[in-house]
XYZ file of C-alpha atoms in Angstrom:
393
model
C -26.370 -11.180 -20.926
C -24.326 -9.802 -18.109
C -21.839 -12.643 -17.357
C -21.586 -14.274 -13.843
C -18.727 -13.018 -11.582
C -16.211 -15.263 -10.123
C -18.197 -14.648 -6.756
C -21.467 -15.274 -8.281
C -23.533 -17.808 -5.678
C -22.090 -16.239 -2.802
C -24.514 -14.049 -0.400
C -22.942 -11.428 2.141
C -25.227 -10.239 4.571
C -23.622 -6.748 5.222
C -24.059 -4.840 8.750
C -21.385 -2.551 8.175
C -21.663 1.231 7.544
C -19.472 4.667 6.631
C -16.592 3.237 4.325
C -14.285 0.691 5.441
C -16.872 -2.339 5.187
C -18.941 -0.897 2.667
C -15.525 -0.838 0.325
C -15.337 -4.201 1.298
C -18.649 -5.507 0.457
C -18.653 -3.325 -2.816
C -15.813 -4.982 -4.274
C -17.647 -8.258 -3.426
C -20.503 -7.412 -5.094
C -18.934 -6.063 -8.263
C -17.318 -9.552 -8.232
C -20.471 -11.235 -8.550
C -21.608 -11.859 -4.804
C -25.050 -10.838 -3.592
C -24.436 -8.680 -0.799
C -27.705 -7.742 1.511
C -27.155 -4.179 3.173
C -29.087 -3.877 6.225
C -29.551 -0.342 7.062
C -31.110 1.053 10.522
C -34.614 2.866 9.901
C -34.241 4.754 13.045
C -30.975 6.731 11.555
C -32.191 6.764 7.995
C -29.935 4.150 7.021
C -25.980 4.233 6.287
C -24.411 7.305 8.161
C -22.865 8.597 4.733
C -26.352 9.060 3.211
C -26.306 12.514 4.951
C -22.937 13.218 4.326
C -23.090 16.018 1.571
C -23.358 17.912 -0.434
C -23.388 17.006 -2.960
C -26.434 14.887 -3.637
C -28.083 13.472 -6.367
C -31.384 14.787 -7.054
C -34.759 12.910 -7.938
C -36.904 13.809 -10.673
C -38.592 16.159 -9.073
C -35.226 18.254 -8.463
C -34.911 17.582 -4.920
C -31.793 16.028 -3.113
C -31.923 12.444 -2.720
C -30.276 10.259 0.080
C -28.037 9.129 -2.729
C -25.014 11.504 -1.536
C -21.395 11.171 -3.599
C -19.824 9.692 -0.626
C -22.828 7.039 -0.116
C -22.412 6.450 -3.763
C -18.638 5.395 -3.872
C -19.093 2.513 -2.004
C -22.996 1.220 -2.236
C -23.090 0.135 -5.869
C -24.205 -3.984 -6.404
C -26.012 -4.111 -3.134
C -29.601 -4.611 -1.795
C -30.990 -2.242 0.761
C -33.110 -3.828 3.626
C -34.445 -1.887 6.550
C -34.223 -3.906 9.768
C -33.938 -2.262 13.394
C -31.548 -4.977 15.078
C -32.242 -3.267 18.306
C -35.808 -5.261 18.328
C -36.291 -9.168 18.926
C -38.083 -9.155 15.448
C -35.136 -7.530 13.541
C -32.671 -9.936 15.532
C -34.547 -12.936 14.111
C -34.557 -11.821 10.869
C -30.888 -11.177 10.557
C -30.136 -14.411 11.878
C -32.640 -15.987 9.612
C -30.664 -14.496 6.756
C -27.415 -15.219 8.111
C -28.508 -18.783 7.677
C -28.722 -18.470 4.143
C -25.539 -16.071 3.629
C -21.924 -17.194 3.297
C -20.379 -14.121 5.031
C -21.270 -11.487 7.563
C -19.467 -8.243 7.809
C -20.074 -5.845 10.559
C -18.154 -2.679 12.014
C -19.599 -2.054 15.199
C -17.394 -1.569 18.883
C -15.859 -4.632 19.773
C -18.964 -7.015 21.485
C -21.568 -4.093 20.499
C -23.659 -6.727 19.128
C -23.278 -9.355 21.867
C -26.585 -8.166 23.249
C -28.336 -8.644 20.063
C -26.718 -12.095 19.782
C -25.460 -11.211 16.459
C -22.171 -11.216 17.474
C -19.278 -13.260 16.132
C -19.424 -16.184 18.918
C -23.298 -16.424 18.741
C -23.573 -16.513 15.044
C -20.519 -18.901 14.395
C -22.008 -21.409 16.850
C -25.397 -21.476 15.362
C -24.232 -21.043 11.909
C -20.600 -22.951 11.972
C -20.510 -22.257 7.983
C -20.250 -18.480 7.989
C -17.325 -16.184 7.773
C -17.864 -13.807 9.712
C -15.695 -10.443 9.140
C -15.273 -7.719 12.046
C -14.274 -4.455 11.468
C -13.063 -2.022 14.404
C -10.825 0.995 15.178
C -8.196 -1.038 17.180
C -9.265 -4.884 16.903
C -11.205 -7.066 18.885
C -7.886 -7.116 21.542
C -5.339 -4.714 23.398
C -5.530 -1.923 25.484
C -7.432 0.495 22.843
C -10.277 -2.094 21.866
C -13.320 0.250 23.248
C -11.918 3.473 21.617
C -13.852 4.658 18.189
C -12.373 4.220 15.000
C -12.440 6.864 12.355
C -10.226 7.295 9.248
C -8.673 10.294 10.727
C -7.602 9.043 14.220
C -6.481 6.095 12.375
C -3.785 8.374 10.431
C -2.655 9.959 13.419
C -2.508 7.070 15.655
C -1.331 4.624 12.971
C 1.973 7.497 12.233
C 1.187 8.026 8.358
C 0.219 11.864 9.697
C 4.079 12.461 10.630
C 5.230 11.709 7.479
C 2.825 13.726 5.382
C 3.060 17.411 4.642
C 5.730 20.140 4.292
C 8.704 19.478 6.882
C 8.059 22.769 8.195
C 3.850 22.630 8.031
C 1.213 20.776 10.443
C 1.305 16.991 10.244
C -1.315 16.220 7.172
C -3.647 13.423 6.940
C -4.344 11.631 3.177
C -7.026 13.990 1.171
C -9.390 10.914 1.538
C -10.487 8.129 3.567
C -7.399 5.799 2.670
C -6.969 4.207 6.180
C -10.598 2.945 5.626
C -10.097 2.107 1.901
C -7.086 0.021 2.483
C -8.981 -1.632 5.675
C -11.564 -2.502 3.222
C -9.232 -4.117 0.816
C -7.613 -6.359 3.576
C -10.750 -7.569 4.826
C -11.766 -8.230 1.704
C -8.526 -10.462 1.073
C -9.113 -11.769 4.602
C -12.928 -13.125 3.082
C -11.444 -14.531 0.187
C -8.701 -16.802 1.852
C -11.518 -17.818 4.322
C -13.675 -18.915 1.823
C -11.016 -20.883 0.322
C -10.410 -22.456 3.662
C -13.964 -23.361 3.859
C -14.084 -24.647 0.537
C -11.265 -27.349 1.787
C -12.757 -28.145 5.150
C -16.316 -26.657 5.362
C -15.674 -24.081 8.426
C -16.192 -21.152 8.753
C -14.129 -18.573 10.729
C -13.718 -15.310 12.812
C -11.680 -12.347 10.858
C -10.760 -9.700 13.240
C -9.494 -6.471 11.129
C -8.398 -3.172 12.873
C -8.256 0.046 10.887
C -5.405 1.157 12.727
C -3.403 -2.239 12.123
C -4.207 -1.956 8.281
C -3.003 1.345 8.500
C 0.250 0.750 10.734
C 0.824 -2.250 7.626
C 0.923 0.095 4.771
C 3.910 2.543 6.676
C 5.606 0.367 4.402
C 9.275 1.637 3.830
C 9.113 4.279 6.165
C 8.246 1.851 8.709
C 10.737 -0.534 7.947
C 13.251 2.309 8.169
C 12.100 3.634 11.407
C 12.646 -0.081 12.898
C 15.821 -0.456 11.010
C 17.636 2.868 12.301
C 15.459 3.506 15.343
C 15.262 7.354 14.717
C 12.265 9.536 13.432
C 11.418 9.625 9.788
C 10.936 13.507 8.750
C 8.189 15.162 6.580
C 9.375 15.909 3.195
C 6.676 16.560 1.232
C 6.590 16.000 -2.098
C 9.987 14.239 -1.699
C 10.533 10.647 -1.500
C 12.693 9.776 1.465
C 15.478 7.488 -0.234
C 15.299 8.750 -3.917
C 16.481 11.563 -5.833
C 14.871 13.268 -7.705
C 11.503 11.905 -7.091
C 9.137 14.657 -6.571
C 7.129 17.992 -7.821
C 8.984 20.528 -9.498
C 7.761 24.067 -10.517
C 8.126 24.879 -14.126
C 7.311 28.411 -15.664
C 3.457 27.565 -16.033
C 3.010 25.019 -13.813
C 4.110 21.784 -12.119
C 5.404 18.634 -13.329
C 6.244 15.458 -11.266
C 9.782 13.727 -11.831
C 10.184 10.125 -11.094
C 14.060 9.070 -11.445
C 13.806 5.550 -10.186
C 17.613 4.287 -11.430
C 21.165 5.958 -12.124
C 20.988 5.496 -15.643
C 17.536 7.459 -15.809
C 19.383 10.016 -13.826
C 21.793 10.443 -16.176
C 19.312 11.002 -18.590
C 17.278 13.472 -16.590
C 20.423 15.533 -16.296
C 21.230 15.586 -20.049
C 18.003 16.742 -20.811
C 18.594 19.666 -18.112
C 22.246 20.630 -20.210
C 23.874 19.858 -16.849
C 25.528 16.557 -17.397
C 28.055 17.816 -14.771
C 25.527 17.222 -12.087
C 25.361 13.031 -13.163
C 29.320 12.923 -12.374
C 31.618 11.638 -9.643
C 29.862 10.629 -6.434
C 25.937 11.916 -7.675
C 26.248 9.332 -10.466
C 24.885 7.237 -7.451
C 21.341 7.441 -5.982
C 22.686 6.834 -2.197
C 25.001 9.710 -2.641
C 22.468 11.946 -3.930
C 20.116 11.150 -1.117
C 22.726 12.757 1.190
C 23.614 15.736 -1.036
C 19.895 15.843 -1.492
C 19.316 19.890 -0.514
C 22.422 21.502 -2.755
C 21.216 19.044 -6.003
C 17.433 19.683 -5.531
C 18.020 23.614 -5.888
C 19.942 23.030 -8.980
C 17.285 21.118 -10.386
C 14.706 23.726 -9.593
C 16.905 26.434 -11.164
C 17.001 24.747 -14.233
C 13.276 23.454 -14.920
C 11.802 26.720 -13.629
C 12.739 27.872 -16.860
C 11.147 25.572 -19.106
C 7.371 25.194 -19.472
C 5.275 21.861 -18.397
C 5.080 20.900 -22.079
C 8.443 21.250 -22.579
C 9.456 19.420 -19.421
C 7.545 16.548 -20.154
C 8.524 16.061 -23.891
C 12.023 16.371 -23.142
C 11.923 13.623 -20.422
C 9.535 11.044 -22.044
C 11.671 11.300 -24.786
C 14.423 10.392 -23.238
C 12.324 7.623 -21.136
C 12.712 9.249 -17.857
C 9.519 9.012 -15.627
C 7.653 12.485 -15.625
C 4.035 13.268 -15.819
C 1.593 16.301 -14.577
C -0.688 16.909 -11.448
C -3.684 16.838 -12.701
C -6.879 17.661 -11.489
C -9.751 15.642 -11.068
C -11.403 17.424 -14.083
C -8.279 16.461 -16.249
C -8.131 12.925 -14.698
C -12.145 11.619 -15.859
C -12.023 13.464 -19.090
C -8.336 12.017 -20.129
C -8.843 9.164 -22.983
C -6.952 6.721 -20.052
C -9.245 6.696 -18.242
C -11.973 6.122 -20.768
C -10.052 3.549 -22.348
C -9.961 1.531 -18.975
C -13.676 2.328 -18.177
C -12.685 4.172 -14.918
C -15.903 6.547 -15.100
C -18.779 4.635 -15.320
C -23.018 5.513 -15.469
C -25.464 3.461 -14.040
C -29.343 3.603 -14.653
C -31.910 4.831 -12.004
C -34.954 5.950 -13.363
C -35.706 8.023 -9.906
C -32.726 10.580 -10.542
C -32.348 13.358 -12.764
C -31.033 12.460 -16.064
C -31.300 8.760 -15.339
C -28.339 8.047 -14.126
C -25.540 8.102 -11.680
C -21.928 8.766 -12.450
C -19.518 6.451 -10.200
C -15.544 5.275 -10.419
C -14.953 2.235 -12.015
C -13.835 -1.016 -10.529
C -9.843 -1.453 -11.277
C -9.917 -5.392 -11.815
C -9.818 -6.906 -15.272
C -10.303 -10.421 -15.129
C -10.247 -12.259 -18.581
C -12.845 -14.973 -17.910
C -14.812 -13.192 -14.932
C -15.157 -9.774 -15.467
C -16.492 -7.359 -12.815
C -20.088 -6.606 -13.730
C -22.259 -3.242 -12.566
C -25.325 -4.906 -11.669
C -27.328 -2.524 -9.128
C -26.756 1.230 -8.917
C -26.441 2.168 -5.024
C -29.404 1.595 -3.562
C -32.184 4.070 -2.139
C -32.749 3.279 1.855
C -34.886 0.276 2.222
C -35.731 -0.201 -1.253
C -35.309 -4.074 -1.396
C -36.635 -4.625 1.896
C -39.927 -6.352 0.686
C -37.921 -8.536 -2.041
C -35.613 -10.057 0.448
C -37.724 -10.621 3.123
C -40.250 -12.349 0.745
C -37.690 -14.617 -0.464
C -37.082 -15.288 2.954
C -40.824 -15.799 3.962
C -41.156 -18.158 0.951
C -38.075 -20.282 2.252
């Protein structure tokens, strides 16, 4: 038997698409909630169904609407085809909302008012609802009308000014991290609102902005700027306030060295055969940061003489944090990923090989574990089932 998740019994009405909203609703689904994903028949569903290649092929060898991008954030959901631009579609969504606990959407602010599906209208009719709105800049402020995409959020929110080589271009993070973190914050907000409803019976509106959440994870660099009032430079793979904490080239590849305290640093220098580098003022991290350029040149010269395997073995033996820069192939074939169930397969009898491969959920709950009940759906595959239950009342 599949164990019941912590959110078993909750119903999520998902009007979101792309990545931020779907990240949130997939997480809620993994935790046991039923997620009803509303997709637009005029566009063929969620935009990301067409964001490929790669796509999963059907049993006939032809590509399906299951792109890798779509599948990354849409398991444990039921796909229902509804055109919310029609009066019939609007009434159907309202009927589904009456039976739901949470509504989540990522239209532009006020974009659902003309359909009567905005938060004010829905909460007035269904005051028990938790209604979560995700947008680029939020429901207020001078930029509220601007569209929100991960790339724009990374640029506007400042992370690109910190990412990349010092003399290179500002650089985005390789994956849609602003979307993903926004989805995680939305999940936290929804869980907090559900807790409040448990205590009071009240629903509420949650306003989450892509740019707000991106600004929130500027963390130490953002606070350092607020503290000093000065720009923060790009440092490539170096750390702003720890030395050494970066990639280093060896004779046959690259390693990561993350010296987190001064005792680790002394052991690092012992491995290099350069105890002199840990003497005097350089024994203290703050001084190493000041003397960064000269010290890193010394580390680079010593490590370039050694192989990756020698560096990793030598530093691990001294309990200095060190590791490789893995390719995705190395990640997903590692014993660690296998042991932690971070690569999963979900059955689908309409695709080649009879299953799709996905990334697992990292939450490990001892009493209410995550479950993988529904593979990412084909467009509209659950329409009849979901609406049939609605008709039966």
